[in-house]
Coordinates of C-alpha atoms in Angstrom, one line a residue:
M21 CA -28.3 7.6 -32.6
S22 CA -29.3 6.3 -36.0
I23 CA -26.9 3.7 -37.6
D24 CA -27.2 5.5 -41.0
R25 CA -24.1 4.5 -43.5
S26 CA -25.0 7.6 -45.3
D27 CA -24.4 9.9 -42.5
D28 CA -20.9 11.5 -43.4
R29 CA -20.6 13.3 -40.4
Y30 CA -20.8 10.3 -38.2
R31 CA -18.7 8.2 -40.5
S32 CA -15.8 10.7 -40.5
I33 CA -16.1 10.6 -36.5
V34 CA -15.9 6.9 -36.5
E35 CA -13.1 6.8 -39.2
A36 CA -10.9 8.9 -37.1
I37 CA -10.9 6.8 -34.1
P38 CA -7.2 5.2 -34.0
S39 CA -8.5 2.0 -33.0
A40 CA -10.7 -0.7 -35.0
I41 CA -14.4 0.0 -34.1
V42 CA -17.0 -2.6 -34.4
L43 CA -20.9 -1.9 -33.5
V44 CA -22.9 -5.0 -32.8
D45 CA -26.5 -5.2 -32.2
R46 CA -28.3 -7.9 -29.7
R47 CA -28.6 -10.4 -32.4
R48 CA -24.8 -10.4 -32.5
R49 CA -24.8 -8.9 -36.2
I50 CA -22.0 -6.2 -37.0
R51 CA -23.8 -2.9 -37.7
L52 CA -20.8 -0.7 -38.4
V53 CA -17.2 -0.8 -38.8
N54 CA -14.3 1.6 -39.6
R55 CA -11.3 1.5 -41.7
K56 CA -8.9 0.4 -38.7
A57 CA -11.5 -2.7 -38.4
E58 CA -10.9 -3.4 -42.0
E59 CA -7.2 -3.3 -41.8
L60 CA -7.1 -5.5 -38.5
F61 CA -9.2 -8.3 -39.6
G62 CA -8.4 -8.3 -43.4
Y63 CA -12.0 -8.1 -44.5
A64 CA -13.9 -5.5 -46.8
R65 CA -16.6 -3.6 -45.2
D66 CA -19.3 -5.0 -47.3
E67 CA -17.9 -8.4 -46.0
L68 CA -18.5 -7.6 -42.2
L69 CA -21.9 -5.5 -42.5
D70 CA -24.7 -7.8 -41.3
A71 CA -22.5 -10.7 -40.4
P72 CA -22.3 -12.3 -37.4
V73 CA -19.6 -11.0 -34.8
E74 CA -18.2 -14.6 -34.5
L75 CA -16.7 -14.0 -37.8
L76 CA -13.9 -12.3 -35.9
I77 CA -13.7 -14.7 -33.1
P78 CA -11.6 -17.8 -33.1
S79 CA -13.7 -20.8 -33.4
R80 CA -13.0 -22.4 -29.9
F81 CA -14.7 -19.2 -28.4
H82 CA -18.1 -19.5 -30.4
G83 CA -19.8 -21.6 -27.7
E84 CA -19.2 -19.3 -24.8
H85 CA -19.5 -15.8 -26.9
P86 CA -23.6 -15.9 -27.0
R87 CA -23.6 -16.1 -23.3
H88 CA -21.2 -13.2 -22.9
V89 CA -22.9 -11.0 -25.3
A90 CA -26.3 -11.7 -23.2
Q91 CA -24.6 -10.7 -20.1
F92 CA -23.3 -7.6 -21.4
F93 CA -26.9 -6.6 -22.7
A94 CA -28.3 -7.6 -19.2
Q95 CA -25.8 -5.2 -17.6
P96 CA -24.8 -2.6 -20.2
E97 CA -22.0 -0.6 -19.0
T98 CA -18.4 0.8 -20.4
R99 CA -15.9 -1.8 -19.5
P100 CA -12.7 -3.7 -20.5
M101 CA -13.6 -7.3 -22.0
G102 CA -12.0 -10.5 -20.7
A103 CA -10.1 -8.8 -17.7
G104 CA -7.3 -11.2 -16.8
R105 CA -7.6 -13.3 -19.9
D106 CA -5.8 -13.5 -23.3
L107 CA -8.0 -12.2 -25.9
F108 CA -7.6 -13.1 -29.7
G109 CA -9.2 -12.1 -32.7
R110 CA -9.6 -14.0 -36.2
R111 CA -8.6 -12.5 -39.3
K112 CA -9.8 -13.5 -42.9
G113 CA -7.0 -15.7 -43.6
G114 CA -7.7 -17.7 -40.2
E115 CA -4.8 -16.4 -38.3
E116 CA -5.2 -15.1 -35.0
V117 CA -4.2 -11.8 -33.6
P118 CA -3.9 -10.8 -29.8
I119 CA -6.0 -7.9 -29.0
E120 CA -7.5 -5.8 -26.2
I121 CA -11.2 -5.0 -26.2
G122 CA -13.3 -2.0 -24.5
L123 CA -17.0 -2.3 -24.7
S124 CA -19.5 0.5 -24.5
P125 CA -23.1 0.3 -24.6
I126 CA -24.7 2.7 -27.7
D127 CA -28.3 3.7 -27.9
T128 CA -29.4 3.6 -31.5
D129 CA -32.6 3.9 -33.4
E130 CA -32.4 0.4 -33.9
G131 CA -32.2 -0.3 -30.4
L132 CA -29.1 -1.0 -27.7
C133 CA -25.9 -1.8 -29.5
T134 CA -22.4 -2.7 -28.3
L135 CA -19.3 -0.5 -29.6
A136 CA -16.1 -2.6 -29.2
S137 CA -13.1 -0.6 -29.4
I138 CA -10.2 -3.1 -30.3
I139 CA -6.6 -2.8 -30.4
D140 CA -3.9 -5.1 -31.8
I141 CA -1.2 -5.7 -28.8
T142 CA 1.0 -8.3 -31.0
E143 CA 4.0 -5.9 -30.5
R144 CA 3.3 -5.3 -26.9
K145 CA 2.7 -8.9 -26.5
N146 CA 6.2 -10.0 -28.1
A147 CA 7.7 -7.2 -26.2
R148 CA 6.6 -8.6 -23.4
E149 CA 7.2 -12.1 -23.9
R150 CA 10.8 -11.4 -24.7
Y151 CA 11.5 -9.4 -21.6
E152 CA 10.0 -12.3 -19.7
D153 CA 12.4 -14.9 -21.6
E154 CA 15.2 -12.5 -20.8
L155 CA 14.4 -12.2 -17.1
R156 CA 13.9 -15.8 -16.8
R157 CA 17.4 -16.5 -18.3
S158 CA 19.2 -13.8 -16.1
N159 CA 17.4 -15.4 -13.1
A160 CA 18.7 -18.8 -14.1
D161 CA 22.2 -17.7 -14.7
L162 CA 22.1 -15.7 -11.2
E163 CA 20.7 -18.8 -9.4
Q164 CA 23.5 -20.9 -11.2
F165 CA 26.2 -18.5 -10.1
A166 CA 25.1 -18.3 -6.8
Y167 CA 24.9 -22.3 -6.4
V168 CA 28.3 -22.8 -7.9
A169 CA 29.9 -20.0 -5.8
S170 CA 28.3 -21.0 -2.8
H171 CA 29.1 -24.8 -3.4
D172 CA 32.8 -24.0 -4.3
L173 CA 33.3 -22.0 -1.0
Q174 CA 31.9 -25.0 1.4
E175 CA 35.3 -27.0 1.3
P176 CA 37.9 -24.2 2.0
L177 CA 35.6 -23.0 4.6
R178 CA 35.1 -26.4 6.3
M179 CA 39.1 -26.8 6.1
V180 CA 39.5 -23.4 7.8
A181 CA 36.8 -24.0 10.6
N182 CA 38.4 -27.9 11.1
Y183 CA 42.1 -26.5 11.5
T184 CA 41.4 -23.6 13.7
E185 CA 39.5 -26.1 16.1
L186 CA 42.3 -28.5 15.8
L187 CA 44.9 -25.8 16.7
A188 CA 42.7 -24.6 19.7
Q189 CA 42.3 -28.3 20.9
R190 CA 46.1 -29.1 20.2
Y191 CA 47.5 -26.1 22.0
A192 CA 45.1 -25.6 24.7
G193 CA 47.1 -24.3 27.8
Q194 CA 50.1 -23.5 25.8
L195 CA 49.4 -20.1 24.4
D196 CA 48.6 -17.0 26.2
D197 CA 45.1 -15.5 26.4
R198 CA 45.5 -13.3 23.5
A199 CA 46.5 -16.2 21.2
D200 CA 43.4 -18.2 22.3
K201 CA 41.0 -15.0 21.6
Y202 CA 42.5 -14.8 18.0
I203 CA 41.8 -18.6 17.4
H204 CA 38.4 -18.2 18.9
Y205 CA 37.8 -15.3 16.7
A206 CA 38.9 -17.2 13.5
S207 CA 37.0 -20.2 14.4
D208 CA 33.5 -18.4 15.1
G209 CA 34.0 -16.5 11.7
A210 CA 34.5 -19.5 9.9
R211 CA 31.5 -21.1 11.2
R212 CA 29.3 -17.9 10.6
M213 CA 30.7 -18.0 7.2
Q214 CA 29.5 -21.8 6.6
R215 CA 25.9 -20.7 8.0
L216 CA 26.0 -17.6 5.5
V217 CA 27.0 -19.9 2.6
A218 CA 24.6 -22.6 3.5
D219 CA 21.6 -19.9 3.6
L220 CA 23.0 -18.6 0.3
L221 CA 22.8 -22.0 -1.0
A222 CA 19.1 -22.4 0.3
Y223 CA 18.3 -19.1 -1.5
S224 CA 19.7 -20.2 -4.8
R225 CA 17.8 -23.6 -4.5
V226 CA 14.4 -22.0 -4.1
G227 CA 14.2 -21.2 -7.9
S228 CA 16.6 -24.1 -9.3
Q229 CA 15.6 -27.1 -7.4
G230 CA 11.9 -26.3 -6.5
K231 CA 9.4 -29.2 -7.1
P232 CA 6.0 -28.7 -9.1
L233 CA 3.3 -27.4 -6.9
A234 CA 0.6 -30.1 -5.6
P235 CA -2.0 -30.3 -2.9
V236 CA -0.2 -30.1 0.6
A237 CA -2.0 -30.3 3.9
A238 CA -0.5 -27.0 5.7
G239 CA -1.5 -28.3 9.2
E240 CA 0.7 -31.4 8.7
V241 CA 3.8 -29.3 7.5
L242 CA 3.4 -27.0 10.5
A243 CA 3.4 -30.1 13.0
A244 CA 6.4 -31.3 11.4
V245 CA 8.1 -27.9 11.8
T246 CA 6.9 -27.5 15.3
H247 CA 8.3 -31.2 16.1
G248 CA 11.4 -30.0 14.6
L249 CA 11.9 -26.8 16.8
Q250 CA 11.1 -28.4 20.2
R251 CA 14.6 -28.1 21.6
L252 CA 14.2 -24.4 20.9
L253 CA 11.0 -24.2 22.2
R254 CA 12.0 -25.8 25.5
E255 CA 15.0 -23.5 25.9
S256 CA 12.7 -20.5 25.3
G257 CA 9.5 -21.5 27.1
G258 CA 7.8 -21.0 23.9
A259 CA 4.8 -22.6 22.4
V260 CA 3.3 -22.4 18.9
E261 CA -0.4 -22.3 18.6
A262 CA -2.6 -23.0 15.2
G263 CA -6.1 -22.7 14.0
P264 CA -7.4 -25.1 11.4
L265 CA -4.9 -25.0 8.2
P266 CA -6.0 -25.8 4.9
L267 CA -4.8 -27.7 1.8
V268 CA -2.9 -25.7 -0.6
L269 CA -0.9 -26.1 -3.8
A270 CA 2.7 -25.9 -2.7
D271 CA 6.3 -27.5 -2.8
E272 CA 5.9 -29.3 0.3
V273 CA 9.9 -28.9 1.2
Q274 CA 9.7 -25.4 0.3
L275 CA 6.3 -24.8 2.6
H276 CA 8.4 -26.5 5.5
Q277 CA 11.2 -24.2 5.0
L278 CA 8.8 -21.3 4.8
L279 CA 7.0 -22.1 7.9
Q280 CA 10.3 -23.0 9.5
N281 CA 11.9 -19.7 9.0
L282 CA 8.8 -17.8 10.0
V283 CA 8.3 -19.6 13.1
S284 CA 12.0 -19.9 14.3
N285 CA 12.3 -16.0 13.5
A286 CA 9.3 -15.5 15.8
I287 CA 10.9 -17.4 18.7
K288 CA 14.2 -15.7 18.0
F289 CA 13.4 -12.2 18.2
R290 CA 11.4 -12.7 21.6
S291 CA 10.8 -10.1 24.2
E292 CA 11.1 -10.9 27.9
S293 CA 8.0 -13.0 27.9
A294 CA 8.0 -16.5 26.9
P295 CA 7.3 -16.5 23.0
L296 CA 4.1 -17.4 21.7
V297 CA 3.4 -18.1 18.0
R298 CA 0.2 -18.4 16.5
V299 CA -0.4 -19.6 12.9
E300 CA -3.9 -19.1 11.1
A301 CA -5.3 -18.9 7.7
T302 CA -8.3 -17.0 6.2
R303 CA -9.6 -17.6 2.7
E304 CA -9.5 -14.8 0.1
G305 CA -11.1 -15.9 -3.2
P306 CA -8.6 -18.4 -5.0
R307 CA -6.1 -17.9 -2.2
W308 CA -5.6 -18.8 1.5
R309 CA -3.8 -15.7 3.7
F310 CA -1.8 -17.4 6.3
S311 CA -0.5 -15.3 9.3
V312 CA 2.4 -16.0 11.6
S313 CA 1.8 -13.6 14.7
D314 CA 4.1 -13.5 17.7
N315 CA 4.5 -11.5 21.0
G316 CA 8.1 -10.6 20.4
I317 CA 10.2 -7.5 20.0
G318 CA 8.6 -6.0 16.9
I319 CA 10.1 -3.8 14.4
D320 CA 9.5 -0.1 13.2
M321 CA 7.2 -0.1 10.0
Q322 CA 9.9 1.6 8.2
Y323 CA 11.8 -1.5 8.0
A324 CA 9.0 -3.3 6.7
E325 CA 10.7 -3.8 3.1
R326 CA 14.1 -4.0 4.3
V327 CA 13.3 -7.1 6.5
F328 CA 13.0 -9.1 3.2
Q329 CA 16.2 -8.3 1.7
M330 CA 19.1 -10.6 1.5
F331 CA 21.8 -10.0 4.6
Q332 CA 19.6 -7.2 6.3
R333 CA 20.0 -7.2 9.9
L334 CA 18.1 -4.5 12.4
H335 CA 20.0 -5.4 15.4
E336 CA 23.9 -5.3 16.0
Q337 CA 25.9 -8.6 15.1
G338 CA 26.0 -11.0 18.0
R339 CA 22.9 -9.9 19.8
Y340 CA 20.8 -12.4 17.5
D341 CA 22.2 -15.3 15.7
G342 CA 21.7 -16.0 12.0
S343 CA 22.7 -14.7 8.6
G344 CA 20.1 -12.1 7.8
I345 CA 18.6 -14.0 5.2
G346 CA 15.7 -16.2 6.6
L347 CA 13.1 -13.7 5.5
A348 CA 14.6 -13.3 1.9
I349 CA 14.2 -17.0 1.7
A350 CA 10.7 -16.8 2.9
K351 CA 9.8 -14.2 0.3
R352 CA 11.3 -16.1 -2.5
I353 CA 9.6 -19.2 -1.7
V354 CA 6.1 -17.3 -1.7
E355 CA 6.8 -15.3 -4.7
R356 CA 7.9 -18.7 -6.4
H357 CA 4.5 -19.9 -5.3
G358 CA 2.4 -17.0 -7.1
G359 CA 1.8 -15.4 -3.7
T360 CA 2.7 -12.3 -1.7
I361 CA 4.3 -11.8 1.7
R362 CA 4.2 -8.8 4.0
I363 CA 5.1 -7.7 7.7
D364 CA 2.7 -5.8 10.1
S365 CA 4.6 -4.8 13.4
E366 CA 5.1 -2.2 16.3
P367 CA 8.1 -2.1 18.5
G368 CA 7.6 -4.0 21.7
R369 CA 4.2 -5.5 20.6
G370 CA 5.2 -8.2 18.3
S371 CA 4.8 -8.7 14.7
V372 CA 2.5 -10.4 12.0
V373 CA 4.1 -12.1 9.0
S374 CA 1.2 -12.7 6.3
F375 CA 1.6 -14.5 3.0
T376 CA -0.7 -15.9 0.3
L377 CA -1.0 -19.5 -1.4
S378 CA -3.4 -20.9 -3.9
A379 CA -6.0 -22.9 -2.6
A380 CA -5.7 -26.7 -3.7
R381 CA -9.3 -27.3 -4.4
P382 CA -12.0 -25.4 -6.2
E383 CA -14.1 -25.6 -2.9
D384 CA -11.6 -24.0 -1.0
A385 CA -11.6 -21.1 -3.0
S386 CA -15.3 -20.3 -2.9

């Protein structure tokens, strides 16, 4: 292709493209632009032709830009520019505009050039920011409501539980079996409701009372969790094993709660065999993937999403203790840390719950 500015046919094609087009040579000089590029950047065409492309880039990016251009020409292929990064163009007046850029290599009579297709994403970015702000406000309102509602329920529940227990003690042997049974039902229901409210409070606090993320030794946190579960482990004959665990970016209190929920769940939903829980971590780029595996009863994978929802129980009430919110709290903690969580399981063959956390040091993420 010849970059002939008098070629009306080629010019009409370039002008018809709905995005800004900028053609750049190896020397980073602008060889061609269309009308959309003039409109986007505020320059006349004659001001852009033969000018360095850095004219359209904020000055803070000038130092790195030659290297990026050289990398493109070393491996010329069609691709988006700056994947995972916010990109900005610089208008004639100096103001910046958020953009998306697609790069394509173009062979011309003057050598290989880069064709940049540029889109102004200001409206999209503003809409996304408005949506994220509204979502944050909505989540904050929901967390506050859950906290206040749960906190205000604690005192009347405590009163119901205390007085039903007092009633059972004061009138022991004076009532018939049916009355004793009713009192037991009332006391048991109040205690279960207290646990449910406490779990709801814990769920709401994940977002509202979380601490800034900092380097945390996951192995030390697991050791503290295991120590706290000694009674449960003795009663079940269970054991917790662990491979080397890394340093991660986390809220230490929430990481403790996360591991405690997962390990205690693995012990609770055990099979006839003594529970064996193993915690391991493998590196995945900038993150660590933790796995908590067990030899318990397992679940059907059709319920793999449901188990992370609030108040979801796959077994009849009374067979296993708990409110059905432990994995929902675990998911909320992981997501607050920017990670993901999932379960892989098979009935009768145990489960593996895996989640990701960011590495605390660059060398841990290599």
